[in-house]
Tab-separated table of N, CA and C and ligand atoms in Angstrom:
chain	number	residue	atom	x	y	z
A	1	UNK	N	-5.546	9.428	-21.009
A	1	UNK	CA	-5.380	10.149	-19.745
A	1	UNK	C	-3.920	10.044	-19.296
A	2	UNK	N	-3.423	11.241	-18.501
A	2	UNK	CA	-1.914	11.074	-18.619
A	2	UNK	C	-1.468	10.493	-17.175
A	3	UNK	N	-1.140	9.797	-16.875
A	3	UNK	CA	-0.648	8.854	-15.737
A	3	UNK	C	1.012	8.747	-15.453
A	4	UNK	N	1.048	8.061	-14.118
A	4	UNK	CA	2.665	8.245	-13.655
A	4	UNK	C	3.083	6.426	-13.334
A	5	UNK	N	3.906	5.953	-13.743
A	5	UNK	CA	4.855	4.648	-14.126
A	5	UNK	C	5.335	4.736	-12.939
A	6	UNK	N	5.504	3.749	-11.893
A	6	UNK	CA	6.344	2.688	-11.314
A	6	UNK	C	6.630	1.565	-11.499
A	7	UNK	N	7.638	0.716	-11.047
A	7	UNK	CA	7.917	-0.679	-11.459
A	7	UNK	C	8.278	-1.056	-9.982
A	8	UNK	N	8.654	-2.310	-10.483
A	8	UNK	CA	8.758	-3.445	-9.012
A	8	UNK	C	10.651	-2.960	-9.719
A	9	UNK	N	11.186	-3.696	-8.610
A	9	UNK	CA	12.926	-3.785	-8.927
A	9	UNK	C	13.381	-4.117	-9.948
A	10	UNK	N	13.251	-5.515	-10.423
A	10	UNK	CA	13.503	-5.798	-11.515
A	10	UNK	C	12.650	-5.260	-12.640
A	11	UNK	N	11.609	-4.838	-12.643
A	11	UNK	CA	10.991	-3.679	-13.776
A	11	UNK	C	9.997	-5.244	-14.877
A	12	UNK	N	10.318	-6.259	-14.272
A	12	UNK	CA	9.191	-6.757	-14.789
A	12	UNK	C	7.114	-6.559	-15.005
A	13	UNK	N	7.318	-5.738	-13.688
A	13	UNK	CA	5.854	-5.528	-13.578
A	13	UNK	C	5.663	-3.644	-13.436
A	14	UNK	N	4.733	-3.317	-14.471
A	14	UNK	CA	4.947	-1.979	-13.888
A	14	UNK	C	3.527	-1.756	-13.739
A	15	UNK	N	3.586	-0.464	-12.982
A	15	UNK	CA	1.786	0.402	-12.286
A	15	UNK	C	1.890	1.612	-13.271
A	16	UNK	N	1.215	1.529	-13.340
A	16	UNK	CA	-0.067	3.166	-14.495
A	16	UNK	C	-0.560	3.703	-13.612
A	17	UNK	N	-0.414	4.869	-13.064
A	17	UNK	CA	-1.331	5.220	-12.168
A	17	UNK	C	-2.008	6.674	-12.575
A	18	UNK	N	-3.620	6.970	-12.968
A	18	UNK	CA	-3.360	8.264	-13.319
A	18	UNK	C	-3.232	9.588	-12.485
A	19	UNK	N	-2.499	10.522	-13.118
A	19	UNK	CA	-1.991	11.384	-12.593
A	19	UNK	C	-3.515	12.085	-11.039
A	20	UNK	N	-4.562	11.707	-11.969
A	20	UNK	CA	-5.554	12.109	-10.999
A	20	UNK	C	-5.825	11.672	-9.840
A	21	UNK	N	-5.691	10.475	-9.991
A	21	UNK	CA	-5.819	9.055	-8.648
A	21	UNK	C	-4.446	9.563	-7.938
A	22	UNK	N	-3.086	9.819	-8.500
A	22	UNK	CA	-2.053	10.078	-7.759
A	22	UNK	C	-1.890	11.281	-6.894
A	23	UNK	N	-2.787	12.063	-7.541
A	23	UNK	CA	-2.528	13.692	-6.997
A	23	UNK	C	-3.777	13.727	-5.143
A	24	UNK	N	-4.673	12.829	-5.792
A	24	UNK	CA	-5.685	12.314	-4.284
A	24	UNK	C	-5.019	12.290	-3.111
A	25	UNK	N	-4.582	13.104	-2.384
A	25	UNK	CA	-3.675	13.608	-1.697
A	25	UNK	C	-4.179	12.888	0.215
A	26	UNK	N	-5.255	12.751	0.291
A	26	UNK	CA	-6.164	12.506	0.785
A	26	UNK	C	-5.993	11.147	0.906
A	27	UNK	N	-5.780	10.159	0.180
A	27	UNK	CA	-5.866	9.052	-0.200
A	27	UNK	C	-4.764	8.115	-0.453
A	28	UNK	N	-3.368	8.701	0.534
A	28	UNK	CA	-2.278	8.180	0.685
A	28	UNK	C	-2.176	7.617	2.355
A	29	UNK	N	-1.563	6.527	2.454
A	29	UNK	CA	-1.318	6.439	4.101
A	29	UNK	C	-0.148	5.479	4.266
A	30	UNK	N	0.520	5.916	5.152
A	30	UNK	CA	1.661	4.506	5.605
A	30	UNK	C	0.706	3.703	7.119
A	31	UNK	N	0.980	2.394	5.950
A	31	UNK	CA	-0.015	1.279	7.355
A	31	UNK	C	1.624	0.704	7.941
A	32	UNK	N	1.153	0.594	9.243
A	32	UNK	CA	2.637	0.367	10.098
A	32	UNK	C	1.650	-1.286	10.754
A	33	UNK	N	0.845	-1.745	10.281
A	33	UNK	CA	0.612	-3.080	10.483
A	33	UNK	C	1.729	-3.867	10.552
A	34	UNK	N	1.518	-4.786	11.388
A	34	UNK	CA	2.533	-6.545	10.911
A	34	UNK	C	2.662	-7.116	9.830
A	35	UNK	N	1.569	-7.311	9.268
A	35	UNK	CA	1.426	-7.749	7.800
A	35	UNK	C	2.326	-7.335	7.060
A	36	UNK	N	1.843	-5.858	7.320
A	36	UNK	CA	2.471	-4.663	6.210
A	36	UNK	C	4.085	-4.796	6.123
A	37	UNK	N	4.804	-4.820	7.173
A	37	UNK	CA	6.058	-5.071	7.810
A	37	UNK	C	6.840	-6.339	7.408
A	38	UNK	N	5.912	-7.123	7.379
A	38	UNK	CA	6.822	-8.431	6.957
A	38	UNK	C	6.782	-8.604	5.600
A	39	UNK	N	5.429	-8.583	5.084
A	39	UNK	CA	5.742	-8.434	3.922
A	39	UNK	C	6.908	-7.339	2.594
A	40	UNK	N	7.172	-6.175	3.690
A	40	UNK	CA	8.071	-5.388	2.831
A	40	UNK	C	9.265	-5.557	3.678
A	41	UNK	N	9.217	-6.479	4.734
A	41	UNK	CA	10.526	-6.129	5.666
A	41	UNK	C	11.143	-5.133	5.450
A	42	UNK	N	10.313	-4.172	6.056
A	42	UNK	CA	10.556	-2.973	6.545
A	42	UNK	C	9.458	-2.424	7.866
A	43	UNK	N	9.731	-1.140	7.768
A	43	UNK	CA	9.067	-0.557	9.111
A	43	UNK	C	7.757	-0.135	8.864
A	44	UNK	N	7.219	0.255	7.818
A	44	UNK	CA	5.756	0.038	7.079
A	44	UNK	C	5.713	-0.027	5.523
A	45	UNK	N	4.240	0.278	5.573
A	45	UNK	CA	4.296	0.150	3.846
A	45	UNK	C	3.308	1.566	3.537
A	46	UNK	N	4.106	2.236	2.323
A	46	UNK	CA	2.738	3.551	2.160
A	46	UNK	C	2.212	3.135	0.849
A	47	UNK	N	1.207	3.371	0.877
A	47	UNK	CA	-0.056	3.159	-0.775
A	47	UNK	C	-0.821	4.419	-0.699
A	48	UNK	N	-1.254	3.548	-1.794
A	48	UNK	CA	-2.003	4.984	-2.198
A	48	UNK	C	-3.392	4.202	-2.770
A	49	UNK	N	-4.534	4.331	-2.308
A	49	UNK	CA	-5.765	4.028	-2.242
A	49	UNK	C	-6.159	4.394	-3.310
A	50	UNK	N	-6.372	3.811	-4.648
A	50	UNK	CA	-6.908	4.276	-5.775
A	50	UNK	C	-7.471	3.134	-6.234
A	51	UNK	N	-8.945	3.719	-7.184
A	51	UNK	CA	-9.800	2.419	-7.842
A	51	UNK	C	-8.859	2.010	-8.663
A	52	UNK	N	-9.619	0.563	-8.997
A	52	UNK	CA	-9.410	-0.491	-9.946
A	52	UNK	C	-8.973	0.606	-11.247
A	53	UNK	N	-10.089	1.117	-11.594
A	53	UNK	CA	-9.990	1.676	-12.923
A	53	UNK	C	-9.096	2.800	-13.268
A	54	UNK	N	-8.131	3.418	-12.105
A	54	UNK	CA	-7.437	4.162	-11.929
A	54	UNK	C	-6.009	3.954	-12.250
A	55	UNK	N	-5.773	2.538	-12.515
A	55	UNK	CA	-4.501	1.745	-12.187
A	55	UNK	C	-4.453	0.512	-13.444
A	56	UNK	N	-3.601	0.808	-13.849
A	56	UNK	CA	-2.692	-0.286	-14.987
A	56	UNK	C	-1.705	-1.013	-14.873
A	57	UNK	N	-1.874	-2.578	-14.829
A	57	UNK	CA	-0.767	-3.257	-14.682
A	57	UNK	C	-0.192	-3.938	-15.438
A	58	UNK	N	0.725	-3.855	-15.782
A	58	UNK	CA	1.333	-4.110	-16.814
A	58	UNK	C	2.941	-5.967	-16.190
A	59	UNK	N	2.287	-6.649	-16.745
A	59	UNK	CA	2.933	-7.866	-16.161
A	59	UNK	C	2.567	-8.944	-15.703
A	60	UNK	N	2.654	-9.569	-14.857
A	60	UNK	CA	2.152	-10.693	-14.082
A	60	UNK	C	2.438	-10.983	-13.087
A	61	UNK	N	1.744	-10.046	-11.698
A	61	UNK	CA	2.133	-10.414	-10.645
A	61	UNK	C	2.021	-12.009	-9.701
A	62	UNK	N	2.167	-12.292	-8.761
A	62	UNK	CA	1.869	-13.206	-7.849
A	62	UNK	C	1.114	-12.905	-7.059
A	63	UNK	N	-0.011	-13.304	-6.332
A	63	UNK	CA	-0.377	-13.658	-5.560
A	63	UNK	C	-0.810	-13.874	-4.034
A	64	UNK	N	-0.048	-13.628	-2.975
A	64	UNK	CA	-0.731	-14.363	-2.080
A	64	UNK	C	-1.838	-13.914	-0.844
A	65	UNK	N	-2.337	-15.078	-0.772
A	65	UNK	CA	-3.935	-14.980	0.214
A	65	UNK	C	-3.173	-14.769	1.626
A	66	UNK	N	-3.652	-13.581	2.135
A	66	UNK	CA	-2.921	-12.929	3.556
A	66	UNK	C	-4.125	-13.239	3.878
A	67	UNK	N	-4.132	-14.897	5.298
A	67	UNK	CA	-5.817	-14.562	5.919
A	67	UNK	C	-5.469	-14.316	7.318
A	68	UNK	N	-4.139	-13.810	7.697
A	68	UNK	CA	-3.937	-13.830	9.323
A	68	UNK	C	-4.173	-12.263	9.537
A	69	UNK	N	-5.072	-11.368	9.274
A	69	UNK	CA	-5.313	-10.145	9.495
A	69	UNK	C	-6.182	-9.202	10.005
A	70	UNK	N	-6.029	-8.424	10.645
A	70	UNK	CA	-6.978	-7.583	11.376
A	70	UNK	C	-8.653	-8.160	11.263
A	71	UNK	N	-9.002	-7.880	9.897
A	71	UNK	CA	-10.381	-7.589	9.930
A	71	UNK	C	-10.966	-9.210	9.916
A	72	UNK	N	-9.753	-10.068	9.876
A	72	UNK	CA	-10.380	-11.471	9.570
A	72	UNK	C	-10.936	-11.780	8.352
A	73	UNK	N	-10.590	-11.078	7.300
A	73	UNK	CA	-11.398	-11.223	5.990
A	73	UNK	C	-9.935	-11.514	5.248
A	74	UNK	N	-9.791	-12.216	4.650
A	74	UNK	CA	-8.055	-12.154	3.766
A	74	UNK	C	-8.071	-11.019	2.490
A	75	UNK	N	-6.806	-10.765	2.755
A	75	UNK	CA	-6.232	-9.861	1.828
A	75	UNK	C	-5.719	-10.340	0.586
A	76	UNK	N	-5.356	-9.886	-0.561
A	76	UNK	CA	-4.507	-10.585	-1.466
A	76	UNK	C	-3.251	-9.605	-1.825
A	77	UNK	N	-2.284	-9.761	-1.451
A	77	UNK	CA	-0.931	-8.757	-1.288
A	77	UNK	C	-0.488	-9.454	-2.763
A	78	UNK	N	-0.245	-8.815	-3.467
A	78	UNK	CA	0.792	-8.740	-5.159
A	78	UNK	C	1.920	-8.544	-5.266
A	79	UNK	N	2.691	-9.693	-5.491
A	79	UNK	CA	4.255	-9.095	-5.282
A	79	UNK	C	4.661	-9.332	-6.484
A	80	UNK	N	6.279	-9.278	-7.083
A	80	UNK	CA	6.887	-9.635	-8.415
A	80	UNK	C	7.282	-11.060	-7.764
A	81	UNK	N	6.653	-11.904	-8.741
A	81	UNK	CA	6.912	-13.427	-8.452
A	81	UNK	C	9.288	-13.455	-8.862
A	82	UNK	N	9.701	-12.705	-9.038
A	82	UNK	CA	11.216	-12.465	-9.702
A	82	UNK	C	11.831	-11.751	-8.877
A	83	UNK	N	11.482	-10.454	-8.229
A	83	UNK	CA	12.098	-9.745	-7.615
A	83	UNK	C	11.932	-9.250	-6.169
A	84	UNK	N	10.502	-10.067	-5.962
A	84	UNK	CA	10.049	-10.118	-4.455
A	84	UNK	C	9.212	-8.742	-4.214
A	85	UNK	N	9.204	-7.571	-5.029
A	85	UNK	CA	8.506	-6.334	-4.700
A	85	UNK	C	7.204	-6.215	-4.387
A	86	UNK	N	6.523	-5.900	-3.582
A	86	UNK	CA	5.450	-5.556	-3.096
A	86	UNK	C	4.293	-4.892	-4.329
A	87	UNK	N	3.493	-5.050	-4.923
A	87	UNK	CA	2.871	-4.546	-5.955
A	87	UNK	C	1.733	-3.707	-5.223
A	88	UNK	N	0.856	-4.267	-4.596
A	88	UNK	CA	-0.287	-3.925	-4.303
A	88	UNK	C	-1.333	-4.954	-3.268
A	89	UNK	N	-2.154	-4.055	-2.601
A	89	UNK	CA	-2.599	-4.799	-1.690
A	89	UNK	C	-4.188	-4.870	-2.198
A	90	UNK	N	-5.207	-5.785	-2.450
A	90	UNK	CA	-6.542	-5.726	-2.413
A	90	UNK	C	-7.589	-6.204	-0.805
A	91	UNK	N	-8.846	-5.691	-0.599
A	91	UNK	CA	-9.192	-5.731	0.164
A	91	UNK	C	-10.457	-5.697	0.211
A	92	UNK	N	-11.001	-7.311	0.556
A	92	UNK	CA	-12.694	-7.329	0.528
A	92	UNK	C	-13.533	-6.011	1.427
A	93	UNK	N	-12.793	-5.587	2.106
A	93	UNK	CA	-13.365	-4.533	2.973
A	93	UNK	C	-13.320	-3.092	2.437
A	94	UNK	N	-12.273	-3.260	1.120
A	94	UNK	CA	-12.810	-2.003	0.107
A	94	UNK	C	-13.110	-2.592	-1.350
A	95	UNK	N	-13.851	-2.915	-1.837
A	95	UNK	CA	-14.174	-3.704	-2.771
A	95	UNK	C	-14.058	-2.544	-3.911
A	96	UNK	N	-13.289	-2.568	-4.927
A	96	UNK	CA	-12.976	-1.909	-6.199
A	96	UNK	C	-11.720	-1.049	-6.409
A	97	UNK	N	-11.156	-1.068	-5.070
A	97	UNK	CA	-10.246	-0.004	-4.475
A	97	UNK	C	-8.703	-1.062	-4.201
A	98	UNK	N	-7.527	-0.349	-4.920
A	98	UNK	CA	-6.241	-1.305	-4.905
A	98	UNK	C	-5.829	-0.567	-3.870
A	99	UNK	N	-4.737	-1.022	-3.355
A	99	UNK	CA	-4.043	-0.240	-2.683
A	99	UNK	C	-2.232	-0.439	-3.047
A	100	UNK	N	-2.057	0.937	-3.530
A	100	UNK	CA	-0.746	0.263	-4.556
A	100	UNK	C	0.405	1.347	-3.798
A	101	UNK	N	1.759	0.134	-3.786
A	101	UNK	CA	2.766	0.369	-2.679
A	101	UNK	C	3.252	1.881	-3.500
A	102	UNK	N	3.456	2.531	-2.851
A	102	UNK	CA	4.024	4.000	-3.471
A	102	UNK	C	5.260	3.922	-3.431
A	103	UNK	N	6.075	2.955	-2.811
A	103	UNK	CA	7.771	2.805	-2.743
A	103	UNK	C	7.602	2.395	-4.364
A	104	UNK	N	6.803	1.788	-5.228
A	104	UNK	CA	7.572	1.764	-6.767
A	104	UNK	C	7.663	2.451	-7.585
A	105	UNK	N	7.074	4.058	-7.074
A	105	UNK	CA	7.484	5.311	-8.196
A	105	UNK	C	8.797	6.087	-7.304
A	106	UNK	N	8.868	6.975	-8.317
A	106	UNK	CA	9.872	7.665	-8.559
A	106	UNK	C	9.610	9.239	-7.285
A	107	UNK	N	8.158	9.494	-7.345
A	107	UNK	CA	7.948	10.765	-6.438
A	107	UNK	C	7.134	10.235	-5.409
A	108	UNK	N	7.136	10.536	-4.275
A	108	UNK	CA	6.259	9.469	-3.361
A	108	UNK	C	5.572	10.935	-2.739
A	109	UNK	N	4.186	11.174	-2.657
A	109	UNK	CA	3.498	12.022	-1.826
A	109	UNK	C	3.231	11.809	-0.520
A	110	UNK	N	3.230	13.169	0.279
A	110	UNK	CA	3.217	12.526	1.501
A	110	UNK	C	2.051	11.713	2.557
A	111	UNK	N	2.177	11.220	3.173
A	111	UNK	CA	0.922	10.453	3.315
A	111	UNK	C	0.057	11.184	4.265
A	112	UNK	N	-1.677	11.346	4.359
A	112	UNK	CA	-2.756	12.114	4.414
A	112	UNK	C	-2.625	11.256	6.228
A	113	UNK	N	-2.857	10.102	6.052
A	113	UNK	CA	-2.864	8.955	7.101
A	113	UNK	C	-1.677	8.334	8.134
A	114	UNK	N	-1.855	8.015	8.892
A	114	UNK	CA	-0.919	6.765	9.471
A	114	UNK	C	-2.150	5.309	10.124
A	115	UNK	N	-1.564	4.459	9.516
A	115	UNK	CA	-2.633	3.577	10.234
A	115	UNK	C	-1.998	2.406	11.176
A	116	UNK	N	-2.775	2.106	12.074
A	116	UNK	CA	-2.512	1.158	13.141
A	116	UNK	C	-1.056	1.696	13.458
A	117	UNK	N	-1.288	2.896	14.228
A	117	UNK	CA	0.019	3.837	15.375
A	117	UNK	C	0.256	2.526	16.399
A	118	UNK	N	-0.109	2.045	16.677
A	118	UNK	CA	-0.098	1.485	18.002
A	118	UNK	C	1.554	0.292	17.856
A	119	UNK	N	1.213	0.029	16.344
A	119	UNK	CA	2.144	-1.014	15.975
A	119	UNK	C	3.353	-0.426	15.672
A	120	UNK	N	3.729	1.217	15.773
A	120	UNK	CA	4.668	1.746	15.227
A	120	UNK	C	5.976	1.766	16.644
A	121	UNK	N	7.413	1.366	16.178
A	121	UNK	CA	8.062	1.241	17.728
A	121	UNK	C	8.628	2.589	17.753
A	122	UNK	N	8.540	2.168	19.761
A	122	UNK	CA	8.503	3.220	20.533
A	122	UNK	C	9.989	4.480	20.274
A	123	UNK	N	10.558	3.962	19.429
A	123	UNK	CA	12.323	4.662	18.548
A	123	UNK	C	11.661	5.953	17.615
A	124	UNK	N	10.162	5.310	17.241
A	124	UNK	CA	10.557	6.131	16.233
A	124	UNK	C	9.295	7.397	16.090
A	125	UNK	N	9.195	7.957	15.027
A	125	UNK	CA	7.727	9.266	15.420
A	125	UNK	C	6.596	9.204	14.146
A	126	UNK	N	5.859	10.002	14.857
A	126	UNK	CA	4.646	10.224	14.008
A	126	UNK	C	4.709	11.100	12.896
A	127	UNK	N	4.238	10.735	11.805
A	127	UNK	CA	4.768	11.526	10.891
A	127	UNK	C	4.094	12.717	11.084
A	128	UNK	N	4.517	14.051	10.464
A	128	UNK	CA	4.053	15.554	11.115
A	128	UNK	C	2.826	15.753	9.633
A	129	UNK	N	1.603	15.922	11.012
A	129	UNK	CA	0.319	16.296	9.485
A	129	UNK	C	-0.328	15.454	9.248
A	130	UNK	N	0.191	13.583	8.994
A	130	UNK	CA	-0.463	12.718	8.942
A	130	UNK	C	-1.669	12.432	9.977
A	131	UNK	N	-3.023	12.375	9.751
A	131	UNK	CA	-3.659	11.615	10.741
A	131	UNK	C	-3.734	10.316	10.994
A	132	UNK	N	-3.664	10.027	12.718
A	132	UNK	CA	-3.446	9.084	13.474
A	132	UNK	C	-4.531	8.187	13.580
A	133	UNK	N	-3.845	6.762	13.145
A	133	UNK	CA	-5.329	5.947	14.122
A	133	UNK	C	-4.267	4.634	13.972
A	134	UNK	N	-5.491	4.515	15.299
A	134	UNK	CA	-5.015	3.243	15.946
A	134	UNK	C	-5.014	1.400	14.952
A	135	UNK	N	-6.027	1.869	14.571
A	135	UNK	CA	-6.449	0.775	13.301
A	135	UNK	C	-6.291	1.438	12.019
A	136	UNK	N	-7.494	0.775	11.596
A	136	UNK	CA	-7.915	1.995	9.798
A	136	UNK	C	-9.443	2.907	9.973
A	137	UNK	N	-9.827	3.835	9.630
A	137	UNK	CA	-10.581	4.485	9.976
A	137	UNK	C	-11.931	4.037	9.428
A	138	UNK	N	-13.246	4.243	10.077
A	138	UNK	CA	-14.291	3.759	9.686
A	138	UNK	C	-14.630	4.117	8.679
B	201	ZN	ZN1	10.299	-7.560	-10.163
B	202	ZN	ZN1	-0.905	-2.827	6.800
């Protein structure tokens, strides 16, 4: 199946993603969470919501157990243990479903979503088209 390559910075770890899971247009969002923020120190993070089986990783990421978060259930955020990049986020509250940072390809689609608006500062705007929510949607 023909799929699209990102890497972390240093290109130690790369994502497979197939072209089908990528084109899910629907299934992109920038989360403007805290979490999200510190962990990319930046102003959010966009992914792209695709199954397990959708996605190839190629490397050995790190790790860590995020339990200070919204739903109270911990997260496990994937970074490059070398270059610090954000890999991917998993989530007991979507069980089979990655959520993989779209800053490590090359074409970034635009995102379907915005999640948790509330956390986004008052400088800056809503993206045009994206739907709004205050959290993540039921
Ligand atoms: Zn790296
Ligand atoms: Zn977030």
């Amino acid at each position: 199946m023909s799929s699209t390559t990102g890497s972390c910075l240093c290109e130690q770890i790369s994502v497979a993603v197939t072209k089908e899971a990528l084109g899910a247009a629907d299934k992109t969002a920038v989360c403007r969470c805290k979490n999200c923020r510190q962990s990319g120190g930046s102003l959010a993070s966009i992914v792209l919501i695709a199954p397990e089986s959708s996605v190839k990783i190629t490397g050995q990421p790190k790790i860590y157990q995020d339990t200070n978060t919204n739903s109270g259930k911990p997260v496990q955020r994937a970074f490059c243990g070398n270059c610090g990049s954000p890999i991917y986020t998993a989530s007991h509250t979507m069980p089979g479903m990655l959520m993989i940072k779209l800053g490590l390809f090359d074409e970034i689609p635009k995102p379907a979503m915005e999640l948790f608006c509330k956390a986004r500062p008052t400088w800056d705007k809503a993206i045009d088209g994206a739907k709004q929510f205050d959290t993540v949607p039921k």
